[in-house]
Coordinates of C-alpha atoms and ligand atoms in Angstrom, one line a residue:
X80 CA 0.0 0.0 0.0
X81 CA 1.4 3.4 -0.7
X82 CA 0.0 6.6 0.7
X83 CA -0.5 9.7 -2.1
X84 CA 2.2 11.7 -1.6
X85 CA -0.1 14.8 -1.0
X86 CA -1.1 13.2 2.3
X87 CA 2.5 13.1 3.9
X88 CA 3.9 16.5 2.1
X89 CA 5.6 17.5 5.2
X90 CA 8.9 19.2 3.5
X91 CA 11.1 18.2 6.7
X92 CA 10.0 14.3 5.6
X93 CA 11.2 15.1 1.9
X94 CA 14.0 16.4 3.0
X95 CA 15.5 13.4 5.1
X96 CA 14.5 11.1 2.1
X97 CA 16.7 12.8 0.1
X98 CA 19.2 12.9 2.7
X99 CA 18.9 9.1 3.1
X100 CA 19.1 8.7 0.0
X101 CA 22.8 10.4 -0.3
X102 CA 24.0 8.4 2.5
X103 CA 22.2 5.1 0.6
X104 CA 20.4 4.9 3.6
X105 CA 17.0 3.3 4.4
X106 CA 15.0 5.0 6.5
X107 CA 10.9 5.4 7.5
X108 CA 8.9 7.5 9.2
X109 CA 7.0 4.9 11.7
X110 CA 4.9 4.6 14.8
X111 CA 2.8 7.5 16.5
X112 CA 3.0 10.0 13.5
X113 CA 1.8 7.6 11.1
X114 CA -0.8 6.0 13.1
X115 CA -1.8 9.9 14.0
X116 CA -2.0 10.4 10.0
X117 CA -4.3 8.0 9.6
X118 CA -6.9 8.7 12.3
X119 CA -6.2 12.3 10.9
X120 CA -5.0 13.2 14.5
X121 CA -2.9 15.7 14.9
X122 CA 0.6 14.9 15.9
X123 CA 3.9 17.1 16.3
X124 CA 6.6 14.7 17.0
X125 CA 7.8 12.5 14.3
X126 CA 10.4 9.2 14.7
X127 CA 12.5 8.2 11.9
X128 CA 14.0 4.8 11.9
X129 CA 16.9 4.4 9.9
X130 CA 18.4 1.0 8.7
X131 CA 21.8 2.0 9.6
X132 CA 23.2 5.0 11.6
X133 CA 20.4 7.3 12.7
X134 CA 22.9 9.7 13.8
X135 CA 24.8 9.8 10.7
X136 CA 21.4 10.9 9.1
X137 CA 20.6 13.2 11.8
X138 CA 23.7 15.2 11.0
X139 CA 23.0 15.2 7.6
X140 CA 19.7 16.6 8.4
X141 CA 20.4 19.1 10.8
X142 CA 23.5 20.1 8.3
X143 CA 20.8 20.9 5.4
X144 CA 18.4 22.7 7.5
X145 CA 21.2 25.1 8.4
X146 CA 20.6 28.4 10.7
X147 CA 18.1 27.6 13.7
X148 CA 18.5 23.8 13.7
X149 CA 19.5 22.1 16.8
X150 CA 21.0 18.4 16.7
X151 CA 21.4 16.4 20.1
X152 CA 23.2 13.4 19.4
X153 CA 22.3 10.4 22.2
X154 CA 25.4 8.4 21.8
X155 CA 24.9 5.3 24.2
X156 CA 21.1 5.1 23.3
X157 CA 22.3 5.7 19.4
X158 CA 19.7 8.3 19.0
X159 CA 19.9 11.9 18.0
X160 CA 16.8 14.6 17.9
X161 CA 17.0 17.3 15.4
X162 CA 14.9 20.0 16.1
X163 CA 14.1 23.5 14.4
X164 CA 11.5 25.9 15.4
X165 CA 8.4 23.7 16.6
X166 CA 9.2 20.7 14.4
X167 CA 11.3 17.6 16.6
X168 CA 12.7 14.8 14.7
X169 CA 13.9 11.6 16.4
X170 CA 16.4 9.4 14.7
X171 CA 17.2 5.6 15.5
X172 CA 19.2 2.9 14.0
X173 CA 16.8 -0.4 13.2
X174 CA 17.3 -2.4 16.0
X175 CA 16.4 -5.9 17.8
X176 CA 15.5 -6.1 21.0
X177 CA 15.9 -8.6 23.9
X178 CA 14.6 -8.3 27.5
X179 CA 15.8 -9.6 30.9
X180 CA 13.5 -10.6 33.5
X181 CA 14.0 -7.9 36.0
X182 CA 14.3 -4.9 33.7
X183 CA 12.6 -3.5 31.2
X184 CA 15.6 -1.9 29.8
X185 CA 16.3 -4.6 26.7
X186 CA 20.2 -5.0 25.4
X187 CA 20.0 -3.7 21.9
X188 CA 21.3 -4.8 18.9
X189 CA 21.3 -3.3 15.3
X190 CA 18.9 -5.3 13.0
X191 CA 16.2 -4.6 10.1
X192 CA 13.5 -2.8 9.9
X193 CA 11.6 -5.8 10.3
X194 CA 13.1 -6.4 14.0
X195 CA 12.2 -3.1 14.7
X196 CA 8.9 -3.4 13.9
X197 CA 8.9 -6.5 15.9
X198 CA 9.8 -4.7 19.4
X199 CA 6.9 -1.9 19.1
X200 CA 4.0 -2.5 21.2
X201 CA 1.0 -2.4 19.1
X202 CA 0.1 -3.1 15.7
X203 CA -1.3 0.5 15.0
X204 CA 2.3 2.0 16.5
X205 CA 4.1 -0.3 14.0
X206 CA 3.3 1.1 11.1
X207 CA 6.1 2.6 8.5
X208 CA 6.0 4.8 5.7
X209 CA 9.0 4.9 3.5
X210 CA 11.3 8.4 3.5
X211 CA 13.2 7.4 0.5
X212 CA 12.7 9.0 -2.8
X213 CA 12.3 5.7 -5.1
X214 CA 9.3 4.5 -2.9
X215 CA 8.5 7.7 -1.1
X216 CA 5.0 7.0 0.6
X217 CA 5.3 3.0 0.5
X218 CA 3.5 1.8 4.1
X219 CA 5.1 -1.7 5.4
X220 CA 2.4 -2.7 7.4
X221 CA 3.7 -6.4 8.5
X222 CA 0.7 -6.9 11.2
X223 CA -2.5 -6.1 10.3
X224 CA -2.2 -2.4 12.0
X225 CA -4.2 -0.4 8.7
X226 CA -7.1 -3.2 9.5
X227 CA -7.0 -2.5 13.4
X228 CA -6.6 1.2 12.7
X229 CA -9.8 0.7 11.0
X230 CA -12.0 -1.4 13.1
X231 CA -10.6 0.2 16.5
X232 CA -8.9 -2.8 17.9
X233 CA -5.3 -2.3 20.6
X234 CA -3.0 -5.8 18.8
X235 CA 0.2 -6.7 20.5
X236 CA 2.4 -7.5 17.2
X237 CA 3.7 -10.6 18.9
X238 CA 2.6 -12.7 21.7
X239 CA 1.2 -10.9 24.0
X240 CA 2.6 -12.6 27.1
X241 CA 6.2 -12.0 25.9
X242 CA 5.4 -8.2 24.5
X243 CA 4.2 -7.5 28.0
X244 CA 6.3 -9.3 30.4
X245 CA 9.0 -7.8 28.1
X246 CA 7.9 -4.7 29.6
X247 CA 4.8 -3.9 31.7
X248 CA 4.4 -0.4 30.8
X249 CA 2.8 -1.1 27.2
X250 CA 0.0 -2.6 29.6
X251 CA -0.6 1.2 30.7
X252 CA 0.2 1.9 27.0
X253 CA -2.1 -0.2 25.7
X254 CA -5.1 1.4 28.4
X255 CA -4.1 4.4 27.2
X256 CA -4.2 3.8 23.8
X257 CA -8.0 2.3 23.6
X258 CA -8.9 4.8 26.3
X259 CA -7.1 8.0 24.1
X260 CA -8.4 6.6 20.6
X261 CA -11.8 5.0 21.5
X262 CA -10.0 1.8 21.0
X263 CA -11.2 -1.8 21.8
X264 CA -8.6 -4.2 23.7
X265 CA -8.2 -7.6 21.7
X266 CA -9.1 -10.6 23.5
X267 CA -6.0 -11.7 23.8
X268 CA -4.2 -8.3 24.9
X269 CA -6.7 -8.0 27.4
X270 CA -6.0 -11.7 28.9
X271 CA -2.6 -11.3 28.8
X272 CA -2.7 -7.9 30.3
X273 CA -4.9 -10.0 33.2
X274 CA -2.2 -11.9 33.3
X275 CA 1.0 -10.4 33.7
X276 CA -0.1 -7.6 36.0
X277 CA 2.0 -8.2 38.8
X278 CA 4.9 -7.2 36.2
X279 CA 3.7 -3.9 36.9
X280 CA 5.6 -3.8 40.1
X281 CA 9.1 -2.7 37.8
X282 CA 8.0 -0.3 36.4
X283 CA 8.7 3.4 37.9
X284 CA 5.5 5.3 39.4
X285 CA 6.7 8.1 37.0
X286 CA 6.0 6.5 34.1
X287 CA 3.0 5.1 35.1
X288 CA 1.6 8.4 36.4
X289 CA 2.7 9.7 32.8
X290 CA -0.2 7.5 31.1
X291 CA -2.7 7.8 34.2
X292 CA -2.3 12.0 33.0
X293 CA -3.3 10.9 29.4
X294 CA -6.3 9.0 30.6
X295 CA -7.4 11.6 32.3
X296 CA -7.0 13.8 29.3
X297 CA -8.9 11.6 27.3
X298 CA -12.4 12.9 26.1
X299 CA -14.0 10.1 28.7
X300 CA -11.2 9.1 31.2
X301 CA -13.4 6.4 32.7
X302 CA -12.6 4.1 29.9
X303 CA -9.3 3.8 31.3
X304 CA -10.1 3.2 34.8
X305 CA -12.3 0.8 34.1
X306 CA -9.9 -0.9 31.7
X307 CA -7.1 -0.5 34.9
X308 CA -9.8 -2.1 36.9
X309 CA -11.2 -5.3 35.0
X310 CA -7.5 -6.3 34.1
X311 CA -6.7 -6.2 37.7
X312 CA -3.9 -3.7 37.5
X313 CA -6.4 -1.0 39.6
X314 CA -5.3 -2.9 43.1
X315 CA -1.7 -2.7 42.4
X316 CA -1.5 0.5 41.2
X317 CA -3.8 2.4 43.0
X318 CA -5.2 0.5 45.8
X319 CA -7.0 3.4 47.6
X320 CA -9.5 3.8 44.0
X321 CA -10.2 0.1 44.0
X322 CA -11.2 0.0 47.8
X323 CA -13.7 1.9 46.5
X324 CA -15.9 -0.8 44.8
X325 CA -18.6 -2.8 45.5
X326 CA -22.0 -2.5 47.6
X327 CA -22.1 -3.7 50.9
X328 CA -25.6 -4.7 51.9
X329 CA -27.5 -4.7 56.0
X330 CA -30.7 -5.5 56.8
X331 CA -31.4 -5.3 52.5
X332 CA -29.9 -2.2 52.2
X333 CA -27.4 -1.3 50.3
X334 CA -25.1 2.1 49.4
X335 CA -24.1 2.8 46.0
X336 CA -20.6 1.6 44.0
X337 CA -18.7 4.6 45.1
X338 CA -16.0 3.5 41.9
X339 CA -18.5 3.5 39.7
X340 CA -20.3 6.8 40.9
X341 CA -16.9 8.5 40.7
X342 CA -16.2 7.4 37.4
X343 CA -19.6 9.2 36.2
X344 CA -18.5 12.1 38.0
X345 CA -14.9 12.2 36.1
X346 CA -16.7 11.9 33.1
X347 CA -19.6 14.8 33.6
X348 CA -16.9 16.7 34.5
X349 CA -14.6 15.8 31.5
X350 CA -17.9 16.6 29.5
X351 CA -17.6 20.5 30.6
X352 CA -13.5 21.0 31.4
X353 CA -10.5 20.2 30.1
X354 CA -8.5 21.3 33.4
X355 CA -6.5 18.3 34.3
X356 CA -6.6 18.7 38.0
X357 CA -10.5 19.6 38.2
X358 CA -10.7 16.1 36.7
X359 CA -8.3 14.9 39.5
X360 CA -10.4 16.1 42.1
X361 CA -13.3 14.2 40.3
X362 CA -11.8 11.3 40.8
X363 CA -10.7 12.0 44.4
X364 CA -14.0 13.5 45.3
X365 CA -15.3 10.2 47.5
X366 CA -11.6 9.1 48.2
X367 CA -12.6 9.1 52.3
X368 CA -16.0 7.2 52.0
X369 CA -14.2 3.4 52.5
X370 CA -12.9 5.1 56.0
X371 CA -15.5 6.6 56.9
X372 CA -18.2 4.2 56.0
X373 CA -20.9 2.9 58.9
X374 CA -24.4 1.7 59.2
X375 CA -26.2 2.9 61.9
X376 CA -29.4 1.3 62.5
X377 CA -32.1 4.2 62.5
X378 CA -30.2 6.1 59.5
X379 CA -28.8 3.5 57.4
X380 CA -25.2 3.7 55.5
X381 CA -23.7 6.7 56.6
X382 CA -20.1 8.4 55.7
X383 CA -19.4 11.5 57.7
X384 CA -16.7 13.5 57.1
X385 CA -15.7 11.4 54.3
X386 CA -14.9 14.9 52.3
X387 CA -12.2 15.9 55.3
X388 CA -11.0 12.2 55.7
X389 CA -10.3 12.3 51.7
X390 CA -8.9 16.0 52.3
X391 CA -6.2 14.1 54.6
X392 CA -5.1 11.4 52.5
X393 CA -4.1 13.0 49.6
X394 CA -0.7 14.4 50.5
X395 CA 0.1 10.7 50.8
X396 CA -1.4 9.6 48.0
X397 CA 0.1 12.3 45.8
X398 CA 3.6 11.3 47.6
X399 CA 3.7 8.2 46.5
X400 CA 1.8 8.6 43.1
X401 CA 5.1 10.7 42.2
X402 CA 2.0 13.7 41.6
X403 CA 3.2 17.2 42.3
X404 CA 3.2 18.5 45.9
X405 CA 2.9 21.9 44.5
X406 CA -0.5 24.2 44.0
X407 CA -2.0 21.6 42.7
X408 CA -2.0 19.3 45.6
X409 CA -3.8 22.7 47.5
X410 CA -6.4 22.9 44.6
X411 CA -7.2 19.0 44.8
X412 CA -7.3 19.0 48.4
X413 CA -9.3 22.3 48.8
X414 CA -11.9 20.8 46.1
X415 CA -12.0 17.6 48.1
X416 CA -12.3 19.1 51.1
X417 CA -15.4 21.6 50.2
X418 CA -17.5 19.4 48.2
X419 CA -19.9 18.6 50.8
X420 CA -20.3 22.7 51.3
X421 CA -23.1 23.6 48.6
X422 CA -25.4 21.0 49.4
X423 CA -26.0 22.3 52.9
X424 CA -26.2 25.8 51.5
X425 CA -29.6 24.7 49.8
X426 CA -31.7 25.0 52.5
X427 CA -33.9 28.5 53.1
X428 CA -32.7 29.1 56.4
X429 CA -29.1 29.2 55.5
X430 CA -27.4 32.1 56.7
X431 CA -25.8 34.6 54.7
X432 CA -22.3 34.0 56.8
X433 CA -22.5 30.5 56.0
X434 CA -22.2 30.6 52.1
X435 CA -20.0 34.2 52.5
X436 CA -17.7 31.7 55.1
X437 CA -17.9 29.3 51.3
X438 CA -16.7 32.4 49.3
X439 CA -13.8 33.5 51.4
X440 CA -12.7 29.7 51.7
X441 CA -13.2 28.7 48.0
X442 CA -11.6 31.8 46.4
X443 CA -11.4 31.8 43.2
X444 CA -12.0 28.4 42.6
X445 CA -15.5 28.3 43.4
X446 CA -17.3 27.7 40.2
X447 CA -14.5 24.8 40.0
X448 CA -16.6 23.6 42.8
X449 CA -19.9 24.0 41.3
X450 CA -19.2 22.8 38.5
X451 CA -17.7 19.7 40.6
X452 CA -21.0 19.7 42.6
X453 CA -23.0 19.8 39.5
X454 CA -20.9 17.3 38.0
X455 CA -21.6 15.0 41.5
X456 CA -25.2 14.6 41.0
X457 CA -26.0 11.1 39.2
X458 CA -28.8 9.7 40.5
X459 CA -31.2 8.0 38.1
X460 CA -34.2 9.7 38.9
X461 CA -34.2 12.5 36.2
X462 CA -36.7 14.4 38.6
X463 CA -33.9 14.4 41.4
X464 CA -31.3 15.4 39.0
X465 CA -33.3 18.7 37.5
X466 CA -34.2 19.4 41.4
X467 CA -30.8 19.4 42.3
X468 CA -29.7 20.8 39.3
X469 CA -32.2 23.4 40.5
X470 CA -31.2 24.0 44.1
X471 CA -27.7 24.5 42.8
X472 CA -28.3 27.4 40.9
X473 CA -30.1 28.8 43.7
X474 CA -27.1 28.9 45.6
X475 CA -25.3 30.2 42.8
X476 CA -28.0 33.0 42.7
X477 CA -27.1 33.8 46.6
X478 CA -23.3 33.7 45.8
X479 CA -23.4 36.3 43.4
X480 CA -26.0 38.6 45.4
X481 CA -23.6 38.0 48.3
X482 CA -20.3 38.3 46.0
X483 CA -21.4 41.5 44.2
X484 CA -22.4 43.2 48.1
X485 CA -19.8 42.3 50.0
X486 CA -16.6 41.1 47.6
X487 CA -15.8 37.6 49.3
X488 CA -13.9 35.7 47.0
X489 CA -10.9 37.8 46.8
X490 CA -11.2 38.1 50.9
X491 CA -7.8 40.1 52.3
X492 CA -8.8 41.9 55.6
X493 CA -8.9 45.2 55.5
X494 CA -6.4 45.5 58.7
X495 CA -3.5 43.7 58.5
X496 CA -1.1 42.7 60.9
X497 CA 1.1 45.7 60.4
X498 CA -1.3 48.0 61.0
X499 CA -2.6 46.1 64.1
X500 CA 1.0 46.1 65.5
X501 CA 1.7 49.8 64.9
X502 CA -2.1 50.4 66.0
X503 CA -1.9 48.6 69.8
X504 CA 2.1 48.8 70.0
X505 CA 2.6 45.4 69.5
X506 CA 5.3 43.0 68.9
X507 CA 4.5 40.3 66.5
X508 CA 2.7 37.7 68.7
X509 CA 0.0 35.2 69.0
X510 CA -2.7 38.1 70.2
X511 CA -1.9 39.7 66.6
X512 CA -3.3 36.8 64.6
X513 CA -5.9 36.1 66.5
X514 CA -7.8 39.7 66.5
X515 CA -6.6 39.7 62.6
X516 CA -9.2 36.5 62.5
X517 CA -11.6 38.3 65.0
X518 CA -12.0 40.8 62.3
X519 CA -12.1 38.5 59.6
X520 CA -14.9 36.5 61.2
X521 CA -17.2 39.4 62.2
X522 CA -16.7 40.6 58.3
X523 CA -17.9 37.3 57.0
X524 CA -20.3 37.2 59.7
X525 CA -22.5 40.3 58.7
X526 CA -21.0 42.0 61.8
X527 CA -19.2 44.6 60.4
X528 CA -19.2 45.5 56.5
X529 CA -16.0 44.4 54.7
X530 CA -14.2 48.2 54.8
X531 CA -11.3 49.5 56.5
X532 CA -12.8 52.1 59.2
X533 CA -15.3 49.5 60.3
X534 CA -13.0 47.0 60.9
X535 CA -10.8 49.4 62.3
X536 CA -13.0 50.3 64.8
X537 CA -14.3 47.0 65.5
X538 CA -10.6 46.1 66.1
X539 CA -9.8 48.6 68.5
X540 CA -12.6 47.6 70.4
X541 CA -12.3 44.0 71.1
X542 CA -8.6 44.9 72.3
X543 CA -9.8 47.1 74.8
X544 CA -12.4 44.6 75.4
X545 CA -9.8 42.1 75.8
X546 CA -7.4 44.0 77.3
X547 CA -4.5 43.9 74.6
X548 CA -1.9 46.2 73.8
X549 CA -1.9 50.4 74.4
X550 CA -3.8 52.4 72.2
X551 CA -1.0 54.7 71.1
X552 CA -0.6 57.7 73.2
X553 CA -0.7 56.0 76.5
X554 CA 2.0 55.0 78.1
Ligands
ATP866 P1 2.1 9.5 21.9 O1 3.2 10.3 21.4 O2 0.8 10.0 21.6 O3 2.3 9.2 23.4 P2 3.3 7.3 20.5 O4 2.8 6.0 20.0 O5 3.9 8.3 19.5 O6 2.1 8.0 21.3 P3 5.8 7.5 21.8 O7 6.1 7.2 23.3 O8 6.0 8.8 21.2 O9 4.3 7.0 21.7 O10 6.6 6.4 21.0 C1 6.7 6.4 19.6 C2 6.7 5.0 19.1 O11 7.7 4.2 19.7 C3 5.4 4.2 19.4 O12 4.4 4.5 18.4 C4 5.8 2.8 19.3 O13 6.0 2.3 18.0 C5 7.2 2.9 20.0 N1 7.2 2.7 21.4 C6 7.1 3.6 22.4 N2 7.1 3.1 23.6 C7 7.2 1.7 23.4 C8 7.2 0.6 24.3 N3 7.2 0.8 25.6 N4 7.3 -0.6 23.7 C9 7.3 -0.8 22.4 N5 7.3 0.2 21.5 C10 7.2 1.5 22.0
MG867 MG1 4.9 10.1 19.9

């Protein structure tokens, strides 16, 4: 099969043909870029597999390109990148592959393009076009990958026991793949997956958090997790998810599947943002409800505090997920830990200090907590969902009346420690913070309007109240 020439009119692929074909060297564009151009995906980086030196026709490359072009040369992994303005070319010598048990680096050998089709992980990803100028646009397609393009099917090349064992992370590959591209998992690649899950234990929690973040980029990340879940990788990988399956029944009643509601959740949220960590806290949301599970007799299942108990574990599962302990932890956390906030604001005899107290703590992420809250609704009963729907936007109609009076979300007091210092003669001390929060809590309690005099006033009064500091003056 040859593809028109028009459809792979890159002039960087040209280029390296003709470069090749100076250096009477074979070489192919292959894997993720051609797979890409047939799904009509886009796709910036481009390999180039050379039957030969790939660094000799690297140099050649970045030689001809001239001013702006960059060449790395690998030399023990006998790769070099050529890059120039956005476009990045890899470059590899064919090679054959073989794996040791503990590893999944493989020793390496030079070999056709053949054996390197032979070590790629799927059939779509083993696809080649020829660079050269004789058979520019000839596809070697030794696997059946243009027919599993087609019908939406993830093929090992080779056995699928070996391809995996070989090394464990094309089983997150392969997840990632059908969850990315809509993609079904062959029988086989599934069983084997099943089967050599425990091989997942050599494989670094970097790597595998690299494809979790592509599953949860995907247009409807539960596909993954549910893929992570029926192969029995789920447990091994992320034990404190998969603790959260199953319905536990007393007296003939049950809860819901907390994995499965959460995975709904991920998705309706998936359905309105694309903000990765939004998505996280979707899938964190009901982290706490295993540990904070009981039945109690007159109520039924019950999980209180399950929202704070999740807050608490995510610094360790972040830790040891290799996730960033950065802002983003904060964000999750914060999400996590307010979810439970809106719903209690429904009622009619909510007081304003209670949803301002929701303003000040949510900041600026707060309609990343609607939207999470909205998102959280997935009961069955469409009447339910438009009610709650409903109530939401009800609170959202207090928020904003609230907001647009009294400024909330960007909460700073209006007196600052400074000022209280210099104000009562004060060293910094435990006394300073606290009437700081004094004032802060009467603002977002209604007591005093949020403005400097006021609190100003207010603040010099509960000191003499409570006997702190001298006003200045007095000595
Ligand atoms: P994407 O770039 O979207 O992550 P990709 O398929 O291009 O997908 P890369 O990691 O860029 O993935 O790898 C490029 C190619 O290298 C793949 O298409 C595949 O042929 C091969 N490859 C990558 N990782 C492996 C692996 N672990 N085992 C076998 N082949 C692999
Ligand atoms: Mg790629």
């Amino acid at each position: 099969m040859t593809i028109p020439a028009k459809d792979i009119n890159l002039p960087i692929l040209h280029l390296i043909g003709e470069e090749a074909d100076k250096l009477h060297l074979e070489c192919y564009v292959i894997g993720g870029w051609v797979r890409d151009l047939l799904l009509h995906r886009h796709s910036k980086d481009i390999d180039v597999v050379v039957v030969g030196s790939g660094i000799e026709l690297a140099r050649a490359v970045a030689l001809r390109l001239g001013k702006g072009a960059h060449l790395a040369v690998f030399k023990t992994y006998g790769t070099a990148q050529v890059k120039k303005g956005e476009q990045e070319v890899e470059f590899v010598g064919a090679r054959r592959e073989s794996y040791r048990h503990e590893s999944r680096n493989p020793i390496v050998e030079d070999g056709t393009l053949e054996d390197d089709q032979n070590r790629r992980d799927f059939t779509i990803n083993a696809l080649a076009i020829c660079l050269n100028s004789d058979r520019y646009g000839v596809l070697l397609d030794p696997f059946g990958g243009i027919d599993d393009l087609q019908e939406g099917i993830i093929r090992t090349p080779l056995d699928p026991d070996i391809t995996f064992s070989d090394d464990p992370l094309r089983m997150m590959r392969g997840i990632r793949f059908a969850t990315q591209l809509g993609f079904y998992l062959d029988r086989e690649t599934f069983d084997a997956i099943e089967r050599n899950r425990e091989r997942i234990g050599i494989i670094t929690k970097e790597r595998i958090v690299d494809e979790l973040q592509k599953i949860m980029l995907s247009r409807k990340p539960s596909v993954g997790w549910l893929l992570l879940d029926k192969t029995g990788l789920l447990p091994l990988i992320f034990p404190e998810l998969s603790a959260l399956k199953g319905i536990e029944t007393v007296e003939g009643r049950g809860h819901k599947d907390v994995f499965l509601h959460t995975l709904k959740v991920l998705d309706n949220v998936a359905d309105k943002s694309d903000n990765l960590w939004l998505r996280w806290a979707a899938l964190l949301h009901d982290i706490g409800k295993p540990r904070s599970k009981q039945w109690e007799p007159n109520t039924g299942w019950t999980f209180k505090n399950h929202n704070y108990i999740g807050a608490k574990m995510l610094q360790g599962i972040f830790k040891r997920m290799k996730l960033p302990l950065n802002d983003k932890l904060d964000y999750v956390r914060k999400l996590v830990d307010l979810h439970m906030r809106p719903i209690n604001l429904i009622e009619d005899t909510v007081t304003d200090s209670a949803v301002r107290r929701l303003l000040f703590e949510a900041g600026d992420d707060i309609d990343d907590l609607m939207l999470l809250c909205d998102a959280d609704i997935t009961s069955k009963n469409e009447e339910k969902v438009q009610r709650y729907h409903r109530n939401y936007e009800l609170v959202r109609q207090k928020m904003r009346e609230l907001e647009e009076r009294d400024r909330i979300r960007n909460f700073q007091p209006p007196v600052m420690g400074e000022e209280i210092m210099q104000l009562l003669g004060l060293e910094p001390c435990k006394e300073v913070g606290e009437l700081k929060m004094a004032v802060k809590d009467a603002i977002l309690d209604g007591i005093i309007p949020n403005e400097h005099d006021a609190a100003k006033a207010y603040l010099l009064q509960i000191a003499a109240e409570r006997g702190i500091g001298k006003v200045k003056g007095e000595r």
